[in-house]
PDB file of C-alpha atoms in Angstrom:
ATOM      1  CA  UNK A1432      -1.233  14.687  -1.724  1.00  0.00           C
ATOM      2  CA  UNK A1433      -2.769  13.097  -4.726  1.00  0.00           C
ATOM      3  CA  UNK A1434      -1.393  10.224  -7.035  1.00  0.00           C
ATOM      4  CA  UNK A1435      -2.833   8.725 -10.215  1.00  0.00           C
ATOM      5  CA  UNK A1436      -3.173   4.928 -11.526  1.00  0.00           C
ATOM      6  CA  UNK A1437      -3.654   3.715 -14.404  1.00  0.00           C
ATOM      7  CA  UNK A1438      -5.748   1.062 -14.169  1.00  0.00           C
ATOM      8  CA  UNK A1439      -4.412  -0.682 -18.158  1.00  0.00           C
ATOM      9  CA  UNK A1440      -0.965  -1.184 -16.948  1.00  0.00           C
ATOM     10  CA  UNK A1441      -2.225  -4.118 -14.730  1.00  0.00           C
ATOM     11  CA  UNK A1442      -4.038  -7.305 -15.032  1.00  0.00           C
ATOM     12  CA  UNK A1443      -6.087  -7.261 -11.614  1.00  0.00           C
ATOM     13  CA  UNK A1444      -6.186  -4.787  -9.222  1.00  0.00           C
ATOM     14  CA  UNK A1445      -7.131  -5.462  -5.417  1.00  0.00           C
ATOM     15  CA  UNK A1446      -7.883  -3.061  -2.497  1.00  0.00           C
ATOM     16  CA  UNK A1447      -6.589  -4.211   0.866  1.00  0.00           C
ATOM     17  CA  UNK A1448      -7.806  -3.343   4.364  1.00  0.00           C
ATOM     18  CA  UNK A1449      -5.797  -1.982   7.291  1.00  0.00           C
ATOM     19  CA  UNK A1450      -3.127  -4.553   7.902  1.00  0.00           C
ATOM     20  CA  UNK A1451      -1.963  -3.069  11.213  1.00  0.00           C
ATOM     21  CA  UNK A1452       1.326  -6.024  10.780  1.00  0.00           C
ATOM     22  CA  UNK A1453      -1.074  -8.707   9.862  1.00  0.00           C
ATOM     23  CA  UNK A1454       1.214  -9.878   7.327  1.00  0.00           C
ATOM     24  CA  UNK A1455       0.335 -13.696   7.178  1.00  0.00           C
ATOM     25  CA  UNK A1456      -3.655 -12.818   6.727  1.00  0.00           C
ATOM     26  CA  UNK A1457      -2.813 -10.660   3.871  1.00  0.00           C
ATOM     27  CA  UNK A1458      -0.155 -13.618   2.004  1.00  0.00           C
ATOM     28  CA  UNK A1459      -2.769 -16.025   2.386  1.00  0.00           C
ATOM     29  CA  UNK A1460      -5.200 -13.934   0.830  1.00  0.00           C
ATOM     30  CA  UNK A1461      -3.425 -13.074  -1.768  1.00  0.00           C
ATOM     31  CA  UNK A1462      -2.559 -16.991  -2.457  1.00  0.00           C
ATOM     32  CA  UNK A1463      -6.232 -17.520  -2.336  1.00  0.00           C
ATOM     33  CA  UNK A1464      -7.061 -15.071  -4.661  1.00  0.00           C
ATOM     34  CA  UNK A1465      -4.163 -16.283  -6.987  1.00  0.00           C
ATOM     35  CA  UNK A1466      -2.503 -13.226  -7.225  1.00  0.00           C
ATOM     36  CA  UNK A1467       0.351 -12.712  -9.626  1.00  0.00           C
ATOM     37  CA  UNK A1468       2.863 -10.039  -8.868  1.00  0.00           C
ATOM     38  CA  UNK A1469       4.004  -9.469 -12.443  1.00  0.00           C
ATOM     39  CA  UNK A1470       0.779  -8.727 -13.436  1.00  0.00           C
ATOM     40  CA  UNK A1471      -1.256  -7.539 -10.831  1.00  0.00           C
ATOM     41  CA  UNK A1472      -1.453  -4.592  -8.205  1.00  0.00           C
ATOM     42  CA  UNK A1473      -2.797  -3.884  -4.577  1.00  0.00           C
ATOM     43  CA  UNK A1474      -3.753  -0.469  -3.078  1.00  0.00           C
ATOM     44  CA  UNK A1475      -3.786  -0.491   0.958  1.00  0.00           C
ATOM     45  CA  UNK A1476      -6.010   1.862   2.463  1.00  0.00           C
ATOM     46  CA  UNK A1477      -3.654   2.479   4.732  1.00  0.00           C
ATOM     47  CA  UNK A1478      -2.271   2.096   8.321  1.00  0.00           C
ATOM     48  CA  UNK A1479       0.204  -0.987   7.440  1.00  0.00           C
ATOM     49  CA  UNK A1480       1.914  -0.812  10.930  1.00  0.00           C
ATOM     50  CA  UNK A1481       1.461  -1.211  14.878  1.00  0.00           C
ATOM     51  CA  UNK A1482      -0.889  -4.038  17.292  1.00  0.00           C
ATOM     52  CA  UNK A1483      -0.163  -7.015  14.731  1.00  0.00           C
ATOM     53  CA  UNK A1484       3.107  -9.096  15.065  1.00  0.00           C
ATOM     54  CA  UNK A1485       4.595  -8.111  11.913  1.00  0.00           C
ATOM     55  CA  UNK A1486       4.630  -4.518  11.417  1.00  0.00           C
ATOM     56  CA  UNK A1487       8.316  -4.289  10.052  1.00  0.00           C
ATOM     57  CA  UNK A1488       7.168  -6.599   6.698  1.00  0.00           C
ATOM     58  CA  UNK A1489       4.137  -4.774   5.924  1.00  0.00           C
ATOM     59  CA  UNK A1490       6.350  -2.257   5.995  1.00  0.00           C
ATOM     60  CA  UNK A1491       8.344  -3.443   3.672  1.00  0.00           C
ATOM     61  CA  UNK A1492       5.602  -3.698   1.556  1.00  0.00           C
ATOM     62  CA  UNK A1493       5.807   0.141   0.358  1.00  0.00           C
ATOM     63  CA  UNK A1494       9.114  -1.641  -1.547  1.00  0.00           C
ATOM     64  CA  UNK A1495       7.495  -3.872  -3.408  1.00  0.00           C
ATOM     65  CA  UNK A1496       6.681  -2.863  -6.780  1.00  0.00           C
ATOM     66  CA  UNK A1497       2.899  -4.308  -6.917  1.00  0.00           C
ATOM     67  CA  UNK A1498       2.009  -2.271  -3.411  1.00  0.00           C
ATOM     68  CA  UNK A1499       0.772   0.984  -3.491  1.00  0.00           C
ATOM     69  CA  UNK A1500      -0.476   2.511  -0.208  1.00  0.00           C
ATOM     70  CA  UNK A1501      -2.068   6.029   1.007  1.00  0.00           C
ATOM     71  CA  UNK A1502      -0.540   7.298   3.998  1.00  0.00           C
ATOM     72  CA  UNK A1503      -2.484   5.969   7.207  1.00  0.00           C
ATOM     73  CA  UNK A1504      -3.187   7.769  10.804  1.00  0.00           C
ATOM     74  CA  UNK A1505      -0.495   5.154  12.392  1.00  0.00           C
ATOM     75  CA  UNK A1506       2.057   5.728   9.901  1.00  0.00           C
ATOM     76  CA  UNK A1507       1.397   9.499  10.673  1.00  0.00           C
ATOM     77  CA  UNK A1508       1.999   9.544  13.886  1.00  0.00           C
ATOM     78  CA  UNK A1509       4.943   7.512  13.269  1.00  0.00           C
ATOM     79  CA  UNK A1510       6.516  10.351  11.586  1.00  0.00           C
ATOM     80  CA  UNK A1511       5.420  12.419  14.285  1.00  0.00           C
ATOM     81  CA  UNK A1512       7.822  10.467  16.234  1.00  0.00           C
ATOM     82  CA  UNK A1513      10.660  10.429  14.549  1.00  0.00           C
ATOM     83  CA  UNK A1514      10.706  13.660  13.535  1.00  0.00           C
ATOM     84  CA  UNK A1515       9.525  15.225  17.200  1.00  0.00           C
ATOM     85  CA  UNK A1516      11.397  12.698  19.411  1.00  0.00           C
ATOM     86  CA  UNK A1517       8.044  12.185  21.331  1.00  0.00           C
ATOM     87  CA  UNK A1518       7.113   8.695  20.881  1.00  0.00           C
ATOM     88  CA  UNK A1519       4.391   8.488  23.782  1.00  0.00           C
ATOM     89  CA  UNK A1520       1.333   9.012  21.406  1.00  0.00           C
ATOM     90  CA  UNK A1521       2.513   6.369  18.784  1.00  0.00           C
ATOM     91  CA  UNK A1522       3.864   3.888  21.658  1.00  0.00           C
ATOM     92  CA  UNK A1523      -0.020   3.876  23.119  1.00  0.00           C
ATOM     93  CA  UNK A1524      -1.933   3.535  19.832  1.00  0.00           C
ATOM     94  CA  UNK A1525       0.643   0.454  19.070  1.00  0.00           C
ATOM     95  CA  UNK A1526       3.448   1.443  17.820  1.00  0.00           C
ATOM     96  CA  UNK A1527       6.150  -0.266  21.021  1.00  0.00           C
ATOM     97  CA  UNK A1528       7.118  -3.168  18.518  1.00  0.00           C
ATOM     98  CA  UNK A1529       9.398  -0.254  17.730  1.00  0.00           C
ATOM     99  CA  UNK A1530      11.557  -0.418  20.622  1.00  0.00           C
ATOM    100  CA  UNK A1531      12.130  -4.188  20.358  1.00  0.00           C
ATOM    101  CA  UNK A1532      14.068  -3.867  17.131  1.00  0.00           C
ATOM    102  CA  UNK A1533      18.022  -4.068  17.046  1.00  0.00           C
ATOM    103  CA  UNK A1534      19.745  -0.917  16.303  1.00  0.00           C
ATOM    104  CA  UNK A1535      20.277  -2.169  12.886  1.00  0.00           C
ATOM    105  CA  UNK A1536      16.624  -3.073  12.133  1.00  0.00           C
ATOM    106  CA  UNK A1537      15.471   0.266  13.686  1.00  0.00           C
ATOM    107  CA  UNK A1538      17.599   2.062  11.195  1.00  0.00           C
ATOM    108  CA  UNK A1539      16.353   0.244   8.278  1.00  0.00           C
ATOM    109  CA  UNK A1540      12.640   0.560   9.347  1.00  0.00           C
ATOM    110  CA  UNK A1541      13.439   4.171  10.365  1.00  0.00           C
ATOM    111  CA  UNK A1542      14.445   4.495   6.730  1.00  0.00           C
ATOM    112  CA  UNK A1543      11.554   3.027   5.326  1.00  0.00           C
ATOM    113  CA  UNK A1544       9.212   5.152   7.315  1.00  0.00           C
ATOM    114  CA  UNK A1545      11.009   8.428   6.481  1.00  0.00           C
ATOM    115  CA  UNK A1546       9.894   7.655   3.131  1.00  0.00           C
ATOM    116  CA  UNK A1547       6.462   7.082   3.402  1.00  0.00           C
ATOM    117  CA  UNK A1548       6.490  11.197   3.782  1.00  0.00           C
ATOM    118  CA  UNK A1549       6.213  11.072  -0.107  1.00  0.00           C
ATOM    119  CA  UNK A1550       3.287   8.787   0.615  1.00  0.00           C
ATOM    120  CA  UNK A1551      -0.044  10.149  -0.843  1.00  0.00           C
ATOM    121  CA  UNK A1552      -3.123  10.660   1.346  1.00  0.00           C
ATOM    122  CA  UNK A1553      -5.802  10.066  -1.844  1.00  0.00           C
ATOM    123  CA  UNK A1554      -4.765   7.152  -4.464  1.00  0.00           C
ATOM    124  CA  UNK A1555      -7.159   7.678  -7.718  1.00  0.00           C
ATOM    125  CA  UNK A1556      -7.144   4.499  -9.489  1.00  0.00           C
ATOM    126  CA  UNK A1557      -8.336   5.470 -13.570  1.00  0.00           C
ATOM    127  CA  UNK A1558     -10.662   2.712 -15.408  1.00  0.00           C
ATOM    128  CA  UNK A1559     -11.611   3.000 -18.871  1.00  0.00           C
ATOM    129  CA  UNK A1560     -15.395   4.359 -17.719  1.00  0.00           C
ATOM    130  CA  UNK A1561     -14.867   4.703 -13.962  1.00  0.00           C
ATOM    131  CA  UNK A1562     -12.693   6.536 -11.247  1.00  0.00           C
ATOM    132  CA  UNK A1563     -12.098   4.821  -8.169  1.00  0.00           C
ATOM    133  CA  UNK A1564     -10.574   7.085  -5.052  1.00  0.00           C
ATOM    134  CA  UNK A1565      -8.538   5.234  -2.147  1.00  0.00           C
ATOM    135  CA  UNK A1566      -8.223   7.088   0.960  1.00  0.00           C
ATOM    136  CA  UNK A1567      -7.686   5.718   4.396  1.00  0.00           C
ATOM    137  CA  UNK A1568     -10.894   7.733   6.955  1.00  0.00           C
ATOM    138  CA  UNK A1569     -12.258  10.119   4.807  1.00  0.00           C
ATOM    139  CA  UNK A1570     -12.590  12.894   1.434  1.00  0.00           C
ATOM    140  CA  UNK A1571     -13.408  15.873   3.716  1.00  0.00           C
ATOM    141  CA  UNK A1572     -16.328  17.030   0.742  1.00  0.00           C
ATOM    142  CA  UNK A1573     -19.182  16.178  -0.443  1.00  0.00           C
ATOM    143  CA  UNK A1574     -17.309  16.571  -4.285  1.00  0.00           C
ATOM    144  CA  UNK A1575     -14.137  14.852  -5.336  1.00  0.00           C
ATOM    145  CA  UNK A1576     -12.102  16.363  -7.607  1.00  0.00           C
ATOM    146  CA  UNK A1577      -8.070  15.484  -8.532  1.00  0.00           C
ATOM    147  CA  UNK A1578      -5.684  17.689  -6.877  1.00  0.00           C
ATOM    148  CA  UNK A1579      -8.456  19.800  -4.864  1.00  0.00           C
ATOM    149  CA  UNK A1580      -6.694  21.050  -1.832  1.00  0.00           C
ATOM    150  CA  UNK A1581      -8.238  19.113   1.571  1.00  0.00           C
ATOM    151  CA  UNK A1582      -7.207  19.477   4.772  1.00  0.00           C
ATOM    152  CA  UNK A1583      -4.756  16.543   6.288  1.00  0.00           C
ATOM    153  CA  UNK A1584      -6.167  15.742   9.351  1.00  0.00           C
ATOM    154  CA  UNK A1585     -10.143  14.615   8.523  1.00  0.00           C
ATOM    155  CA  UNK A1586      -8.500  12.499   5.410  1.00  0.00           C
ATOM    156  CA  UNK A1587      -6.216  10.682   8.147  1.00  0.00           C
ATOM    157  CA  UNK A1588      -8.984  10.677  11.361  1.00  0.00           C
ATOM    158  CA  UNK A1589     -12.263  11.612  10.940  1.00  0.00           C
ATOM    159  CA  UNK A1590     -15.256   9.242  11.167  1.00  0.00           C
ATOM    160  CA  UNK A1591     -18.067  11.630  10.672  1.00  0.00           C
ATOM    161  CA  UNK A1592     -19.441  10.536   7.720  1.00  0.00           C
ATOM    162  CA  UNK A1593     -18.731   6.592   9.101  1.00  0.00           C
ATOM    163  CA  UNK A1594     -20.945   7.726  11.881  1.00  0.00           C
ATOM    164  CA  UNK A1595     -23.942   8.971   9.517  1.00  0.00           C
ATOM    165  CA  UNK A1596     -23.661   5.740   7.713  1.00  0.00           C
ATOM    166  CA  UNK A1597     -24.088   3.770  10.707  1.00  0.00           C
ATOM    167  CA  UNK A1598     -27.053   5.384  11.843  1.00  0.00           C
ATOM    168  CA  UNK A1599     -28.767   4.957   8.273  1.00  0.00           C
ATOM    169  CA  UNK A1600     -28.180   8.207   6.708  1.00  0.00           C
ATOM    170  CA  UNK A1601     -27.271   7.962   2.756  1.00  0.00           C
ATOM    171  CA  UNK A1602     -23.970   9.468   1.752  1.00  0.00           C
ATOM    172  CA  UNK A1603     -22.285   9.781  -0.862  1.00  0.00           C
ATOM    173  CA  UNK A1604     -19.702  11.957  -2.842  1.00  0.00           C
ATOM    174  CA  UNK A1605     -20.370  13.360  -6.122  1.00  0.00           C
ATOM    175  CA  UNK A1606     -17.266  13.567  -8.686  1.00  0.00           C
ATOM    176  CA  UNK A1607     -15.928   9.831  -8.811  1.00  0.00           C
ATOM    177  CA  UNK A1608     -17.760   6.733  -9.200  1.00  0.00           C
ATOM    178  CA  UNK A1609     -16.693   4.244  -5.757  1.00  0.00           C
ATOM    179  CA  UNK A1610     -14.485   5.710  -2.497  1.00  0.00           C
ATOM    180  CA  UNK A1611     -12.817   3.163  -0.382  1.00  0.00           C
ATOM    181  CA  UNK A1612     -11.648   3.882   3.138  1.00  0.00           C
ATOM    182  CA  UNK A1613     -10.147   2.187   6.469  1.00  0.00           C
ATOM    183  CA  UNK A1614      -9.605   3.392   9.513  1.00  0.00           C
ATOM    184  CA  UNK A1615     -12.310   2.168  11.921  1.00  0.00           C
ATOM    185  CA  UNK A1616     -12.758  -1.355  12.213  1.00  0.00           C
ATOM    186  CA  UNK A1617     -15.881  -3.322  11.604  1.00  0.00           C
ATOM    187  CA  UNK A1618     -17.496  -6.516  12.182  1.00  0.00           C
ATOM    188  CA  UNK A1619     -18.226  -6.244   8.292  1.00  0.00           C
ATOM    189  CA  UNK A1620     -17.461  -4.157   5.223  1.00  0.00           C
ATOM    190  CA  UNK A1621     -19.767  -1.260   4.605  1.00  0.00           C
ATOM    191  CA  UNK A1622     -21.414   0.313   1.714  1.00  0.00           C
ATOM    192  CA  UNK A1623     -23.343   3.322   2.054  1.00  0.00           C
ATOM    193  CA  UNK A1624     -23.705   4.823  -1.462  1.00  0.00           C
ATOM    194  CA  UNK A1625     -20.636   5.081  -2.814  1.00  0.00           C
ATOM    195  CA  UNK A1626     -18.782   4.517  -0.461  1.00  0.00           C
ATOM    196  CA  UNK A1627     -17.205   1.378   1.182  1.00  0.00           C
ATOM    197  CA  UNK A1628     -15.545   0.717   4.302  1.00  0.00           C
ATOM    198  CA  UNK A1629     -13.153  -2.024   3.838  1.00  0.00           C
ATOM    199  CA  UNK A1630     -11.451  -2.345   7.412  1.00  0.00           C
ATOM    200  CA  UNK A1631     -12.735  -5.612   9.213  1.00  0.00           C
ATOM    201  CA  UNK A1632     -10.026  -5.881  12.219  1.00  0.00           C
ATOM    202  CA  UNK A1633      -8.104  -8.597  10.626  1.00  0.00           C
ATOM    203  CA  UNK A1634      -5.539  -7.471  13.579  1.00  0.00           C
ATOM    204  CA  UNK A1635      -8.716  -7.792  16.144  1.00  0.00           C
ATOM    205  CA  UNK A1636      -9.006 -11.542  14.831  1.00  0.00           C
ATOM    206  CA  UNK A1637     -11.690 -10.914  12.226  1.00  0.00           C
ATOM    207  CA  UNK A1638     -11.165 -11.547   8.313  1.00  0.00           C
ATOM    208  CA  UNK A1639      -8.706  -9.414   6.596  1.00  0.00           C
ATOM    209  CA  UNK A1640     -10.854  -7.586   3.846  1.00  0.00           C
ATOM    210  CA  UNK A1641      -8.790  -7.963  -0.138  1.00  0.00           C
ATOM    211  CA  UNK A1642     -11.425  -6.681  -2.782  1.00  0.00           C
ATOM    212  CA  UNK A1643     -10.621  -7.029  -5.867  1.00  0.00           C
ATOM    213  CA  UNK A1644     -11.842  -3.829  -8.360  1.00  0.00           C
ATOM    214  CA  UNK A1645     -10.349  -5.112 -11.796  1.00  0.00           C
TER     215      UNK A1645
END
């Protein structure tokens, strides 16, 4: 459920937006921000697949060695899928680009998704003097602490404490210094407290948020 990073073992370190398959907004951002795969890392907040036109290479993303990535509702419910044999939830929330792939594509991205089962649903990203938590809707508690047990579905769905923010309440959670979440698309990024809502719609036609934290 949980994975560490150290933050020494790279040069710059950026956290990415839901991509929803909007490959070509994210490789021009990175170009723009000069970013050098040897060096440098990016941390996706999640939901890399379904409504953009290149789900299948932000897939293939989770290969690269410079990508990390929590697991996101979409990819989810992919899983669901696969492993159920009832696509009709994922094939409404996006996910149809699936059935357009050749049998030897499917297997490959069915391979690839399979694997994102060892994906983690909270990312903490270690800095010499601050602790930065990744994790694609929500930390269902108002304290953060590594490897506390949380319950799956609020980390993957729930937009409760997006829904405070909105309407001007202060939030925040106690036990790490900056939490960074998708999920629900916004005009804008969001900070309220310590927390920051990073998912602009890029796939929507809005700017495709790329912070970088290091």
């Amino acid at each position: 459920m949980y994975q560490r990073i150290d933050a020494s073992q790279w040069r710059a370190i950026y956290i990415v937006g839901d991509l929803h398959g909007c490959l070509r907004q994210f490789a021009q951002a990175l170009r723009e921000a000069h970013f050098d795969p040897w060096q440098d890392l990016v941390i996706s907040v999640g939901d890399l697949i379904d409504r953009g036109d290149n789900s299948p290479g932000c897939l293939a993303l989770t290969e690269r060695r410079w990508f990390r990535c929590v697991l996101g509702n979409h990819e989810a419910m992919a899983l669901d899928a696969l492993e159920s044999g009832d696509y009709a939830l994922w094939y409404l929330n996006g996910g149809s680009w699936f059935t357009t792939l050749n049998s030897a594509a499917r297997k490959r991205v069915e391979g690839q998704l399979l694997h994102l089962r060892d994906f983690p649903l909270i990312i903490e990203l270690q800095r010499a003097q601050q602790r930065i938590v990744v994790a694609h809707a929500d930390y269902p508690g108002d304290h953060y602490a590594w490897q506390q047990p949380v319950k799956r579905t609020p980390v993957l769905w729930s937009r409760e404490r997006l829904s405070r923010c909105i309407k001007g309440r202060d939030e925040s959670i106690s036990g790490a210094d900056a939490f960074y979440f998708g999920h629900t698309p916004l005009n804008d990024c969001l900070d309220c407290g310590n927390l920051h809502y990073i998912d602009t719609g890029a796939v929507f036609g809005n700017r495709l948020t790329l912070l970088r934290v290091q």
